[in-house]
PDB file of C-alpha atoms in Angstrom:
ATOM      1  CA  ASP Q1039     131.515 109.614  91.174  1.00 85.00           C
ATOM      2  CA  SER Q1040     127.715 108.639  92.593  1.00 87.00           C
ATOM      3  CA  GLY Q1041     126.302 112.383  91.869  1.00 93.00           C
ATOM      4  CA  VAL Q1042     125.731 112.844  95.640  1.00 97.00           C
ATOM      5  CA  THR Q1043     127.830 115.617  97.076  1.00 97.00           C
ATOM      6  CA  GLN Q1044     128.135 116.403 100.748  1.00 97.00           C
ATOM      7  CA  THR Q1045     129.445 119.380 102.696  1.00 97.00           C
ATOM      8  CA  PRO Q1046     131.647 119.811 104.751  1.00 97.00           C
ATOM      9  CA  LYS Q1047     134.123 116.976 103.865  1.00 96.00           C
ATOM     10  CA  HIS Q1048     135.474 117.402 107.279  1.00 97.00           C
ATOM     11  CA  LEU Q1049     134.213 119.402 110.543  1.00 97.00           C
ATOM     12  CA  ILE Q1050     135.677 119.509 113.631  1.00 98.00           C
ATOM     13  CA  THR Q1051     133.991 121.049 117.065  1.00 97.00           C
ATOM     14  CA  ALA Q1052     133.321 121.005 120.820  1.00 97.00           C
ATOM     15  CA  THR Q1053     131.059 119.309 122.822  1.00 97.00           C
ATOM     16  CA  GLY Q1054     127.654 121.331 123.647  1.00 97.00           C
ATOM     17  CA  GLN Q1055     127.715 123.007 119.920  1.00 98.00           C
ATOM     18  CA  ARG Q1056     125.562 122.584 116.724  1.00 98.00           C
ATOM     19  CA  VAL Q1057     126.100 121.737 113.339  1.00 98.00           C
ATOM     20  CA  THR Q1058     125.176 121.639 109.917  1.00 98.00           C
ATOM     21  CA  LEU Q1059     125.770 118.616 107.156  1.00 98.00           C
ATOM     22  CA  ARG Q1060     124.576 119.617 103.432  1.00 98.00           C
ATOM     23  CA  CYS Q1061     123.848 116.999 101.035  1.00 98.00           C
ATOM     24  CA  SER Q1062     122.599 117.049  97.446  1.00 98.00           C
ATOM     25  CA  PRO Q1063     121.316 114.263  95.944  1.00 97.00           C
ATOM     26  CA  ARG Q1064     121.499 112.789  92.255  1.00 96.00           C
ATOM     27  CA  SER Q1065     119.678 114.636  89.791  1.00 95.00           C
ATOM     28  CA  GLY Q1066     116.168 113.858  89.667  1.00 91.00           C
ATOM     29  CA  ASP Q1067     116.389 111.643  92.553  1.00 93.00           C
ATOM     30  CA  LEU Q1068     113.416 112.275  94.927  1.00 92.00           C
ATOM     31  CA  SER Q1069     114.513 110.010  98.360  1.00 92.00           C
ATOM     32  CA  VAL Q1070     117.452 111.338 100.901  1.00 94.00           C
ATOM     33  CA  TYR Q1071     118.556 109.258 103.101  1.00 95.00           C
ATOM     34  CA  TRP Q1072     121.076 109.706 106.498  1.00 97.00           C
ATOM     35  CA  TYR Q1073     123.244 107.197 107.795  1.00 97.00           C
ATOM     36  CA  GLN Q1074     125.541 107.303 110.626  1.00 97.00           C
ATOM     37  CA  GLN Q1075     128.905 105.392 110.541  1.00 95.00           C
ATOM     38  CA  SER Q1076     130.601 104.592 113.526  1.00 94.00           C
ATOM     39  CA  LEU Q1077     133.458 102.141 114.900  1.00 89.00           C
ATOM     40  CA  ASP Q1078     130.843 100.474 118.183  1.00 89.00           C
ATOM     41  CA  GLN Q1079     127.704 101.171 116.206  1.00 91.00           C
ATOM     42  CA  GLY Q1080     128.701  99.972 112.533  1.00 92.00           C
ATOM     43  CA  LEU Q1081     126.513 102.063 109.628  1.00 94.00           C
ATOM     44  CA  GLN Q1082     123.022 102.989 111.242  1.00 95.00           C
ATOM     45  CA  PHE Q1083     120.146 104.135 109.041  1.00 94.00           C
ATOM     46  CA  LEU Q1084     118.365 107.695 110.956  1.00 96.00           C
ATOM     47  CA  ILE Q1085     116.419 108.862 108.930  1.00 95.00           C
ATOM     48  CA  GLN Q1086     114.644 109.297 104.458  1.00 93.00           C
ATOM     49  CA  TYR Q1087     112.725 112.005 103.018  1.00 93.00           C
ATOM     50  CA  TYR Q1088     110.882 111.848 100.412  1.00 91.00           C
ATOM     51  CA  ASN Q1089     109.787 115.135  98.053  1.00 91.00           C
ATOM     52  CA  GLY Q1090     110.424 116.862 100.915  1.00 92.00           C
ATOM     53  CA  GLU Q1091     108.686 115.188 103.475  1.00 91.00           C
ATOM     54  CA  GLU Q1092     109.439 112.466 106.193  1.00 92.00           C
ATOM     55  CA  ARG Q1093     109.601 109.208 105.217  1.00 89.00           C
ATOM     56  CA  ALA Q1094     110.728 106.725 107.857  1.00 88.00           C
ATOM     57  CA  LYS Q1095     112.619 107.450 110.835  1.00 90.00           C
ATOM     58  CA  GLY Q1096     115.792 105.033 112.267  1.00 90.00           C
ATOM     59  CA  ASN Q1097     117.603 105.227 115.777  1.00 84.00           C
ATOM     60  CA  ILE Q1098     117.554 109.365 115.002  1.00 92.00           C
ATOM     61  CA  LEU Q1099     118.097 111.117 118.440  1.00 93.00           C
ATOM     62  CA  GLU Q1100     115.947 113.758 119.397  1.00 95.00           C
ATOM     63  CA  ARG Q1101     119.146 115.663 119.685  1.00 97.00           C
ATOM     64  CA  PHE Q1102     118.907 115.310 115.513  1.00 97.00           C
ATOM     65  CA  SER Q1103     116.934 116.663 112.973  1.00 96.00           C
ATOM     66  CA  ALA Q1104     116.715 116.781 109.330  1.00 97.00           C
ATOM     67  CA  GLN Q1105     114.756 118.006 106.347  1.00 97.00           C
ATOM     68  CA  GLN Q1106     114.230 118.382 102.797  1.00 97.00           C
ATOM     69  CA  PHE Q1107     113.990 121.194 100.686  1.00 97.00           C
ATOM     70  CA  PRO Q1108     111.843 122.409  97.615  1.00 96.00           C
ATOM     71  CA  ASP Q1109     115.208 121.860  95.541  1.00 95.00           C
ATOM     72  CA  LEU Q1110     115.203 118.131  97.189  1.00 95.00           C
ATOM     73  CA  HIS Q1111     118.666 119.035  98.528  1.00 97.00           C
ATOM     74  CA  SER Q1112     118.943 117.842 102.562  1.00 98.00           C
ATOM     75  CA  GLU Q1113     120.382 118.974 105.814  1.00 98.00           C
ATOM     76  CA  LEU Q1114     120.943 117.146 109.194  1.00 98.00           C
ATOM     77  CA  ASN Q1115     121.040 119.251 112.113  1.00 98.00           C
ATOM     78  CA  LEU Q1116     123.004 117.660 115.034  1.00 98.00           C
ATOM     79  CA  SER Q1117     123.232 119.830 118.224  1.00 97.00           C
ATOM     80  CA  SER Q1118     124.236 119.519 122.079  1.00 97.00           C
ATOM     81  CA  LEU Q1119     127.078 117.277 120.565  1.00 97.00           C
ATOM     82  CA  GLU Q1120     128.773 114.705 122.522  1.00 97.00           C
ATOM     83  CA  LEU Q1121     131.839 112.961 121.909  1.00 96.00           C
ATOM     84  CA  GLY Q1122     130.019 109.848 121.090  1.00 95.00           C
ATOM     85  CA  ASP Q1123     128.288 111.724 118.214  1.00 96.00           C
ATOM     86  CA  SER Q1124     131.570 111.394 116.303  1.00 97.00           C
ATOM     87  CA  ALA Q1125     131.535 109.172 113.419  1.00 97.00           C
ATOM     88  CA  LEU Q1126     131.777 109.406 109.697  1.00 97.00           C
ATOM     89  CA  TYR Q1127     127.692 110.486 108.165  1.00 97.00           C
ATOM     90  CA  PHE Q1128     126.514 109.274 104.817  1.00 97.00           C
ATOM     91  CA  CYS Q1129     123.827 111.024 103.025  1.00 97.00           C
ATOM     92  CA  ALA Q1130     122.444 108.505  99.936  1.00 96.00           C
ATOM     93  CA  SER Q1131     119.791 109.220  97.173  1.00 95.00           C
ATOM     94  CA  SER Q1132     117.628 106.720  95.326  1.00 92.00           C
ATOM     95  CA  PRO Q1133     114.859 107.897  93.191  1.00 87.00           C
ATOM     96  CA  GLY Q1134     112.044 106.664  95.357  1.00 74.00           C
ATOM     97  CA  ALA Q1135     109.563 106.321  92.340  1.00 66.00           C
ATOM     98  CA  SER Q1136     108.331 102.570  93.634  1.00 58.00           C
ATOM     99  CA  GLY Q1137     108.555 104.517  97.174  1.00 57.00           C
ATOM    100  CA  GLY Q1138     111.965 102.945  97.587  1.00 69.00           C
ATOM    101  CA  VAL Q1139     111.826  99.304  99.275  1.00 76.00           C
ATOM    102  CA  THR Q1140     113.845  97.917  95.884  1.00 80.00           C
ATOM    103  CA  ASP Q1141     115.616 101.647  94.973  1.00 84.00           C
ATOM    104  CA  THR Q1142     119.397 101.089  94.557  1.00 89.00           C
ATOM    105  CA  GLN Q1143     120.989 103.910  96.991  1.00 92.00           C
ATOM    106  CA  TYR Q1144     123.324 106.380  95.871  1.00 94.00           C
ATOM    107  CA  PHE Q1145     125.451 107.306  98.567  1.00 96.00           C
ATOM    108  CA  GLY Q1146     127.829 110.578  98.963  1.00 96.00           C
ATOM    109  CA  PRO Q1147     131.500 110.580 100.183  1.00 95.00           C
ATOM    110  CA  GLY Q1148     130.584 111.417 103.812  1.00 96.00           C
ATOM    111  CA  THR Q1149     131.306 113.908 106.006  1.00 97.00           C
ATOM    112  CA  ARG Q1150     133.513 112.945 108.707  1.00 97.00           C
ATOM    113  CA  LEU Q1151     132.643 114.760 112.064  1.00 98.00           C
ATOM    114  CA  THR Q1152     134.917 114.714 115.217  1.00 97.00           C
ATOM    115  CA  VAL Q1153     133.694 116.008 118.139  1.00 97.00           C
ATOM    116  CA  LEU Q1154     136.440 117.269 120.878  1.00 96.00           C
TER     117      LEU Q1154
ATOM    118  CA  ALA J1333     112.449  92.581 112.099  1.00 78.00           C
ATOM    119  CA  GLN J1334     114.550  91.881 109.535  1.00 85.00           C
ATOM    120  CA  SER J1335     118.349  91.406 110.290  1.00 90.00           C
ATOM    121  CA  VAL J1336     121.573  90.623 108.486  1.00 94.00           C
ATOM    122  CA  THR J1337     124.900  88.524 109.935  1.00 96.00           C
ATOM    123  CA  GLN J1338     127.590  89.666 108.451  1.00 97.00           C
ATOM    124  CA  LEU J1339     130.158  85.592 109.512  1.00 94.00           C
ATOM    125  CA  GLY J1340     133.884  87.323 109.696  1.00 93.00           C
ATOM    126  CA  SER J1341     134.886  90.696 109.983  1.00 95.00           C
ATOM    127  CA  HIS J1342     138.054  90.138 108.297  1.00 97.00           C
ATOM    128  CA  VAL J1343     138.794  87.701 105.346  1.00 97.00           C
ATOM    129  CA  SER J1344     142.056  87.511 104.032  1.00 97.00           C
ATOM    130  CA  VAL J1345     142.809  85.822 100.515  1.00 97.00           C
ATOM    131  CA  SER J1346     145.708  85.751  97.906  1.00 97.00           C
ATOM    132  CA  GLU J1347     145.481  87.251  94.321  1.00 97.00           C
ATOM    133  CA  GLY J1348     143.574  84.952  91.892  1.00 97.00           C
ATOM    134  CA  ALA J1349     142.093  83.087  94.664  1.00 98.00           C
ATOM    135  CA  LEU J1350     137.973  82.617  95.285  1.00 98.00           C
ATOM    136  CA  VAL J1351     136.276  85.159  97.171  1.00 98.00           C
ATOM    137  CA  LEU J1352     133.657  84.505  99.731  1.00 98.00           C
ATOM    138  CA  LEU J1353     131.760  86.616 101.899  1.00 98.00           C
ATOM    139  CA  ARG J1354     129.188  85.488 104.425  1.00 98.00           C
ATOM    140  CA  CYS J1355     125.931  86.786 104.679  1.00 97.00           C
ATOM    141  CA  ASN J1356     122.199  85.621 106.158  1.00 96.00           C
ATOM    142  CA  TYR J1357     119.759  87.290 106.784  1.00 94.00           C
ATOM    143  CA  SER J1358     116.461  87.223 108.961  1.00 91.00           C
ATOM    144  CA  SER J1359     113.256  88.398 107.681  1.00 83.00           C
ATOM    145  CA  SER J1360     109.313  87.805 108.392  1.00 77.00           C
ATOM    146  CA  VAL J1361     108.212  88.841 104.760  1.00 78.00           C
ATOM    147  CA  PRO J1362     110.295  88.163 101.684  1.00 78.00           C
ATOM    148  CA  PRO J1363     113.872  89.967 101.623  1.00 85.00           C
ATOM    149  CA  TYR J1364     115.185  92.433  99.280  1.00 90.00           C
ATOM    150  CA  LEU J1365     119.196  92.064  99.629  1.00 93.00           C
ATOM    151  CA  PHE J1366     121.779  94.121  98.963  1.00 95.00           C
ATOM    152  CA  TRP J1367     125.470  94.066  99.202  1.00 97.00           C
ATOM    153  CA  TYR J1368     127.800  97.102  99.376  1.00 97.00           C
ATOM    154  CA  VAL J1369     131.718  97.997  98.972  1.00 97.00           C
ATOM    155  CA  GLN J1370     133.483 100.586 100.429  1.00 95.00           C
ATOM    156  CA  TYR J1371     136.918 101.223  99.599  1.00 93.00           C
ATOM    157  CA  PRO J1372     139.400 103.621 102.008  1.00 88.00           C
ATOM    158  CA  ASN J1373     137.957 106.891 102.419  1.00 83.00           C
ATOM    159  CA  GLN J1374     135.084 106.422  99.624  1.00 87.00           C
ATOM    160  CA  GLY J1375     131.209 106.576  99.688  1.00 91.00           C
ATOM    161  CA  LEU J1376     129.461 102.991  99.096  1.00 95.00           C
ATOM    162  CA  GLN J1377     128.813 101.493  96.081  1.00 95.00           C
ATOM    163  CA  LEU J1378     126.096  99.074  94.881  1.00 95.00           C
ATOM    164  CA  LEU J1379     128.014  95.702  93.854  1.00 97.00           C
ATOM    165  CA  LEU J1380     124.786  93.838  93.380  1.00 96.00           C
ATOM    166  CA  LYS J1381     121.051  93.523  94.601  1.00 93.00           C
ATOM    167  CA  TYR J1382     118.208  90.435  95.155  1.00 92.00           C
ATOM    168  CA  THR J1383     114.545  91.752  94.845  1.00 87.00           C
ATOM    169  CA  SER J1384     113.090  88.518  93.978  1.00 79.00           C
ATOM    170  CA  ALA J1385     113.565  87.660  90.397  1.00 77.00           C
ATOM    171  CA  ALA J1386     116.638  85.617  89.472  1.00 87.00           C
ATOM    172  CA  THR J1387     118.246  83.853  92.731  1.00 90.00           C
ATOM    173  CA  LEU J1388     121.855  84.027  90.853  1.00 95.00           C
ATOM    174  CA  VAL J1389     122.578  87.621  90.711  1.00 95.00           C
ATOM    175  CA  LYS J1390     125.348  89.379  88.774  1.00 96.00           C
ATOM    176  CA  GLY J1391     126.952  91.911  89.930  1.00 96.00           C
ATOM    177  CA  ILE J1392     129.991  94.897  89.051  1.00 95.00           C
ATOM    178  CA  ASN J1393     133.574  93.731  89.046  1.00 94.00           C
ATOM    179  CA  GLY J1394     132.408  89.782  88.318  1.00 96.00           C
ATOM    180  CA  PHE J1395     131.022  89.654  91.938  1.00 97.00           C
ATOM    181  CA  GLU J1396     128.113  87.419  92.190  1.00 97.00           C
ATOM    182  CA  ALA J1397     125.290  86.191  94.992  1.00 97.00           C
ATOM    183  CA  GLU J1398     122.646  83.930  95.112  1.00 95.00           C
ATOM    184  CA  PHE J1399     119.601  83.887  97.045  1.00 94.00           C
ATOM    185  CA  LYS J1400     119.112  80.944  98.945  1.00 94.00           C
ATOM    186  CA  LYS J1401     115.615  80.588 100.550  1.00 91.00           C
ATOM    187  CA  SER J1402     116.169  77.261 102.246  1.00 92.00           C
ATOM    188  CA  GLU J1403     119.602  78.559 103.967  1.00 93.00           C
ATOM    189  CA  THR J1404     118.457  82.333 104.828  1.00 93.00           C
ATOM    190  CA  SER J1405     122.256  83.689 102.827  1.00 95.00           C
ATOM    191  CA  PHE J1406     122.709  85.401 100.476  1.00 96.00           C
ATOM    192  CA  HIS J1407     126.706  84.670 100.389  1.00 98.00           C
ATOM    193  CA  LEU J1408     129.110  87.038  97.950  1.00 98.00           C
ATOM    194  CA  THR J1409     131.426  85.173  95.856  1.00 98.00           C
ATOM    195  CA  LYS J1410     134.043  86.036  93.100  1.00 98.00           C
ATOM    196  CA  PRO J1411     136.214  83.349  91.057  1.00 97.00           C
ATOM    197  CA  SER J1412     139.775  85.052  91.224  1.00 97.00           C
ATOM    198  CA  ALA J1413     140.638  87.878  93.571  1.00 97.00           C
ATOM    199  CA  HIS J1414     141.839  90.887  92.413  1.00 96.00           C
ATOM    200  CA  MET J1415     144.137  93.170  94.408  1.00 96.00           C
ATOM    201  CA  SER J1416     141.740  96.099  93.794  1.00 95.00           C
ATOM    202  CA  ASP J1417     139.408  93.893  95.967  1.00 97.00           C
ATOM    203  CA  ALA J1418     140.726  94.847  98.840  1.00 97.00           C
ATOM    204  CA  ALA J1419     137.694  97.002 100.655  1.00 97.00           C
ATOM    205  CA  GLU J1420     135.366  96.835 103.107  1.00 97.00           C
ATOM    206  CA  TYR J1421     132.197  94.944 101.941  1.00 98.00           C
ATOM    207  CA  PHE J1422     128.536  95.567 104.275  1.00 97.00           C
ATOM    208  CA  CYS J1423     125.118  93.546 103.364  1.00 97.00           C
ATOM    209  CA  ALA J1424     122.400  94.964 103.939  1.00 95.00           C
ATOM    210  CA  VAL J1425     118.258  94.181 103.696  1.00 92.00           C
ATOM    211  CA  SER J1426     116.261  97.128 103.141  1.00 87.00           C
ATOM    212  CA  ALA J1427     113.520  96.797 105.595  1.00 73.00           C
ATOM    213  CA  GLY J1428     110.802  98.914 104.741  1.00 66.00           C
ATOM    214  CA  SER J1429     107.660  98.134 103.741  1.00 65.00           C
ATOM    215  CA  GLY J1430     106.396  99.074 100.136  1.00 60.00           C
ATOM    216  CA  ASN J1431     107.536 103.061 100.932  1.00 62.00           C
ATOM    217  CA  THR J1432     110.414 103.373 102.252  1.00 75.00           C
ATOM    218  CA  GLY J1433     114.155 102.304 101.599  1.00 78.00           C
ATOM    219  CA  LYS J1434     116.171 102.040 104.632  1.00 86.00           C
ATOM    220  CA  LEU J1435     118.520  99.530 104.624  1.00 91.00           C
ATOM    221  CA  ILE J1436     119.772  97.625 107.666  1.00 92.00           C
ATOM    222  CA  PHE J1437     123.960  96.887 107.817  1.00 95.00           C
ATOM    223  CA  GLY J1438     125.444  94.216 108.862  1.00 96.00           C
ATOM    224  CA  GLN J1439     128.703  94.625 110.515  1.00 96.00           C
ATOM    225  CA  GLY J1440     130.870  94.436 107.635  1.00 96.00           C
ATOM    226  CA  THR J1441     133.685  92.203 106.308  1.00 97.00           C
ATOM    227  CA  THR J1442     136.940  93.753 105.390  1.00 97.00           C
ATOM    228  CA  LEU J1443     138.356  91.825 102.628  1.00 97.00           C
ATOM    229  CA  GLN J1444     142.443  92.114 102.261  1.00 97.00           C
ATOM    230  CA  VAL J1445     144.250  90.373  99.263  1.00 97.00           C
ATOM    231  CA  LYS J1446     147.701  89.401  99.417  1.00 97.00           C
ATOM    232  CA  PRO J1447     150.246  89.142  96.612  1.00 95.00           C
TER     233      PRO J1447
END
Protein backbone atom coordinates (compact mmCIF):
# COMPACT_ATOMS: atom_id res chain seq x y z
CA ASP A 1 0.00 0.00 0.00
CA SER A 2 1.59 3.26 -1.18
CA GLY A 3 -0.55 5.48 1.03
CA VAL A 4 -2.07 7.23 -1.98
CA THR A 5 -5.80 6.68 -2.35
CA GLN A 6 -7.91 7.17 -5.44
CA THR A 7 -11.65 7.08 -5.87
CA PRO A 8 -13.56 5.70 -7.54
CA LYS A 9 -11.79 2.52 -8.57
CA HIS A 10 -13.93 2.06 -11.67
CA LEU A 11 -16.04 4.51 -13.59
CA ILE A 12 -18.27 3.76 -16.56
CA THR A 13 -19.90 6.63 -18.36
CA ALA A 14 -21.12 7.75 -21.75
CA THR A 15 -19.62 9.99 -24.39
CA GLY A 16 -20.18 13.66 -23.77
CA GLN A 17 -20.39 13.28 -20.02
CA ARG A 18 -18.21 14.81 -17.31
CA VAL A 19 -16.50 12.94 -14.47
CA THR A 20 -14.34 13.81 -11.48
CA LEU A 21 -11.52 11.61 -10.23
CA ARG A 22 -10.28 12.13 -6.70
CA CYS A 23 -6.85 11.59 -5.18
CA SER A 24 -5.60 11.81 -1.61
CA PRO A 25 -1.80 11.97 -1.37
CA ARG A 26 0.39 10.37 1.26
CA SER A 27 0.43 12.19 4.53
CA GLY A 28 2.90 15.05 4.32
CA ASP A 29 3.37 14.96 0.54
CA LEU A 30 2.96 18.34 -1.10
CA SER A 31 3.18 17.32 -4.77
CA VAL A 32 0.46 15.52 -6.67
CA TYR A 33 0.84 14.20 -10.20
CA TRP A 34 -1.70 12.82 -12.64
CA TYR A 35 -0.86 10.27 -15.32
CA GLN A 36 -2.93 8.55 -17.98
CA GLN A 37 -2.19 4.96 -18.99
CA SER A 38 -3.69 3.65 -22.21
CA LEU A 39 -2.82 0.82 -24.57
CA ASP A 40 -1.93 3.08 -27.48
CA GLN A 41 -0.26 5.99 -25.66
CA GLY A 42 1.33 4.18 -22.73
CA LEU A 43 1.91 6.11 -19.51
CA GLN A 44 1.68 9.86 -20.05
CA PHE A 45 2.18 12.70 -17.62
CA LEU A 46 -0.79 15.04 -17.45
CA ILE A 47 -0.18 17.61 -14.73
CA GLN A 48 1.59 18.32 -11.42
CA TYR A 49 0.46 20.42 -8.49
CA TYR A 50 2.64 21.52 -5.63
CA ASN A 51 1.03 22.84 -2.48
CA GLY A 52 -2.05 24.02 -4.32
CA GLU A 53 -0.35 25.56 -7.32
CA GLU A 54 0.12 24.15 -10.80
CA ARG A 55 3.80 23.25 -11.22
CA ALA A 56 4.06 21.45 -14.56
CA LYS A 57 1.81 20.55 -17.43
CA GLY A 58 2.09 17.70 -19.90
CA ASN A 59 -0.09 16.64 -22.80
CA ILE A 60 -3.30 17.41 -20.98
CA LEU A 61 -6.30 18.09 -23.17
CA GLU A 62 -8.22 21.34 -22.80
CA ARG A 63 -11.27 19.26 -21.87
CA PHE A 64 -9.35 18.10 -18.80
CA SER A 65 -8.63 20.20 -15.75
CA ALA A 66 -7.28 19.59 -12.29
CA GLN A 67 -6.87 21.33 -8.98
CA GLN A 68 -5.30 20.74 -5.60
CA PHE A 69 -7.21 21.83 -2.55
CA PRO A 70 -5.93 23.35 0.74
CA ASP A 71 -6.06 19.92 2.39
CA LEU A 72 -3.78 18.75 -0.50
CA HIS A 73 -6.21 16.32 -2.07
CA SER A 74 -6.55 16.69 -5.81
CA GLU A 75 -9.28 16.25 -8.37
CA LEU A 76 -9.01 15.61 -12.09
CA ASN A 77 -12.03 16.73 -14.07
CA LEU A 78 -12.66 15.22 -17.49
CA SER A 79 -15.43 16.72 -19.61
CA SER A 80 -17.02 16.13 -23.02
CA LEU A 81 -15.74 12.60 -22.77
CA GLU A 82 -14.80 10.68 -25.89
CA LEU A 83 -14.26 6.98 -26.46
CA GLY A 84 -10.52 7.62 -26.62
CA ASP A 85 -10.48 8.91 -23.07
CA SER A 86 -11.00 5.39 -21.79
CA ALA A 87 -7.87 4.65 -19.79
CA LEU A 88 -6.40 4.06 -16.38
CA TYR A 89 -5.75 7.33 -14.56
CA PHE A 90 -3.09 7.32 -11.89
CA CYS A 91 -2.41 9.81 -9.21
CA ALA A 92 1.02 9.93 -7.59
CA SER A 93 2.41 11.99 -4.75
CA SER A 94 5.84 12.98 -3.55
CA PRO A 95 7.27 15.10 -0.76
CA GLY A 96 8.18 17.80 -3.25
CA ALA A 97 10.32 19.67 -0.77
CA SER A 98 13.15 20.00 -3.28
CA GLY A 99 10.75 20.59 -6.11
CA GLY A 100 10.44 17.02 -7.16
CA VAL A 101 12.99 16.24 -9.84
CA THR A 102 14.64 13.46 -7.81
CA ASP A 103 11.62 12.60 -5.70
CA THR A 104 10.22 9.14 -5.54
CA GLN A 105 6.65 9.28 -6.73
CA TYR A 106 4.23 7.01 -4.89
CA PHE A 107 1.41 5.84 -7.10
CA GLY A 108 -2.17 5.16 -6.19
CA PRO A 109 -4.05 2.12 -7.48
CA GLY A 110 -5.65 4.10 -10.29
CA THR A 111 -9.14 4.81 -11.56
CA ARG A 112 -10.21 2.82 -14.58
CA LEU A 113 -12.42 4.98 -16.79
CA THR A 114 -14.54 3.38 -19.46
CA VAL A 115 -16.38 5.65 -21.88
CA LEU A 116 -19.17 3.94 -23.82
CA ALA B 1 13.72 16.75 -24.88
CA GLN B 2 14.23 13.74 -22.70
CA SER B 3 13.01 10.27 -23.57
CA VAL B 4 13.52 6.62 -22.72
CA THR B 5 13.37 3.57 -24.93
CA GLN B 6 12.80 0.10 -23.57
CA LEU B 7 14.08 -2.61 -25.86
CA GLY B 8 11.73 -5.55 -25.97
CA SER B 9 8.07 -5.29 -25.04
CA HIS B 10 8.09 -8.87 -23.78
CA VAL B 11 10.87 -10.81 -22.07
CA SER B 12 10.53 -14.42 -21.03
CA VAL B 13 12.94 -16.16 -18.66
CA SER B 14 12.96 -19.38 -16.71
CA GLU B 15 12.73 -19.34 -12.94
CA GLY B 16 16.24 -18.99 -11.55
CA ALA B 17 17.65 -17.42 -14.72
CA LEU B 18 19.14 -13.96 -15.08
CA VAL B 19 16.71 -11.13 -15.72
CA LEU B 20 17.89 -8.32 -18.01
CA LEU B 21 15.52 -5.54 -18.99
CA ARG B 22 16.98 -2.88 -21.26
CA CYS B 23 16.48 0.86 -21.08
CA ASN B 24 18.22 3.57 -23.07
CA TYR B 25 17.70 7.23 -22.41
CA SER B 26 18.10 10.46 -24.29
CA SER B 27 18.77 13.60 -22.33
CA SER B 28 20.51 16.89 -22.91
CA VAL B 29 21.16 17.29 -19.19
CA PRO B 30 22.36 14.80 -16.57
CA PRO B 31 19.38 12.49 -16.20
CA TYR B 32 17.61 11.18 -13.18
CA LEU B 33 16.38 7.67 -13.97
CA PHE B 34 13.86 5.37 -12.37
CA TRP B 35 12.59 1.82 -12.69
CA TYR B 36 9.04 1.08 -11.64
CA VAL B 37 7.15 -2.22 -11.52
CA GLN B 38 3.44 -2.67 -12.09
CA TYR B 39 1.72 -5.84 -10.96
CA PRO B 40 -1.66 -6.69 -12.51
CA ASN B 41 -4.44 -4.35 -11.42
CA GLN B 42 -2.12 -2.33 -9.23
CA GLY B 43 -0.34 0.99 -9.31
CA LEU B 44 3.35 1.47 -9.97
CA GLN B 45 5.94 0.77 -7.32
CA LEU B 46 9.47 2.14 -7.34
CA LEU B 47 12.20 -0.48 -7.72
CA LEU B 48 15.18 1.87 -7.75
CA LYS B 49 16.38 5.26 -8.90
CA TYR B 50 19.57 6.91 -10.09
CA THR B 51 20.16 10.45 -8.91
CA SER B 52 23.83 10.96 -9.86
CA ALA B 53 25.39 9.32 -6.84
CA ALA B 54 26.68 5.74 -7.32
CA THR B 55 26.35 4.42 -10.87
CA LEU B 56 25.37 0.97 -9.63
CA VAL B 57 22.03 1.28 -7.92
CA LYS B 58 20.52 -1.44 -5.76
CA GLY B 59 16.79 -1.66 -5.37
CA ILE B 60 14.14 -3.77 -3.79
CA ASN B 61 13.49 -7.46 -4.40
CA GLY B 62 17.08 -8.13 -5.50
CA PHE B 63 17.02 -5.84 -8.53
CA GLU B 64 19.83 -3.51 -9.50
CA ALA B 65 20.66 -1.21 -12.39
CA GLU B 66 23.83 0.35 -13.69
CA PHE B 67 23.98 3.85 -15.14
CA LYS B 68 26.33 3.92 -18.13
CA LYS B 69 26.72 7.40 -19.53
CA SER B 70 28.85 6.27 -22.49
CA GLU B 71 26.09 3.91 -23.59
CA THR B 72 23.18 6.12 -22.43
CA SER B 73 21.79 3.03 -20.75
CA PHE B 74 20.20 2.10 -17.44
CA HIS B 75 19.50 -1.62 -17.73
CA LEU B 76 17.72 -3.49 -14.94
CA THR B 77 19.05 -6.86 -13.79
CA LYS B 78 18.33 -9.56 -11.26
CA PRO B 79 20.59 -12.60 -10.91
CA SER B 80 17.83 -15.14 -10.37
CA ALA B 81 14.23 -14.73 -11.47
CA HIS B 82 11.38 -15.70 -9.21
CA MET B 83 7.83 -16.44 -10.26
CA SER B 84 6.69 -13.41 -8.27
CA ASP B 85 8.77 -11.14 -10.55
CA ALA B 86 6.27 -11.57 -13.38
CA ALA B 87 4.96 -8.06 -13.97
CA GLU B 88 5.33 -5.05 -16.23
CA TYR B 89 8.43 -2.92 -15.77
CA PHE B 90 8.78 0.71 -16.70
CA CYS B 91 11.89 2.79 -17.10
CA ALA B 92 11.42 6.53 -16.64
CA VAL B 93 13.42 9.74 -16.78
CA SER B 94 12.66 12.81 -14.73
CA ALA B 95 12.01 15.39 -17.39
CA GLY B 96 11.40 18.39 -15.21
CA SER B 97 13.69 21.19 -14.23
CA GLY B 98 14.76 21.62 -10.64
CA ASN B 99 11.30 22.19 -9.33
CA THR B 100 9.16 19.70 -11.22
CA GLY B 101 9.03 15.93 -11.05
CA LYS B 102 7.42 15.15 -14.38
CA LEU B 103 8.30 11.57 -15.37
CA ILE B 104 8.64 10.40 -18.96
CA PHE B 105 8.04 6.66 -19.17
CA GLY B 106 9.15 4.06 -21.64
CA GLN B 107 6.60 1.78 -23.25
CA GLY B 108 7.12 -0.92 -20.67
CA THR B 109 8.45 -4.47 -20.73
CA THR B 110 6.33 -7.40 -19.65
CA LEU B 111 8.39 -10.00 -17.84
CA GLN B 112 7.18 -13.58 -18.00
CA VAL B 113 8.78 -16.13 -15.68
CA LYS B 114 8.40 -19.75 -16.66
CA PRO B 115 8.57 -22.54 -14.08
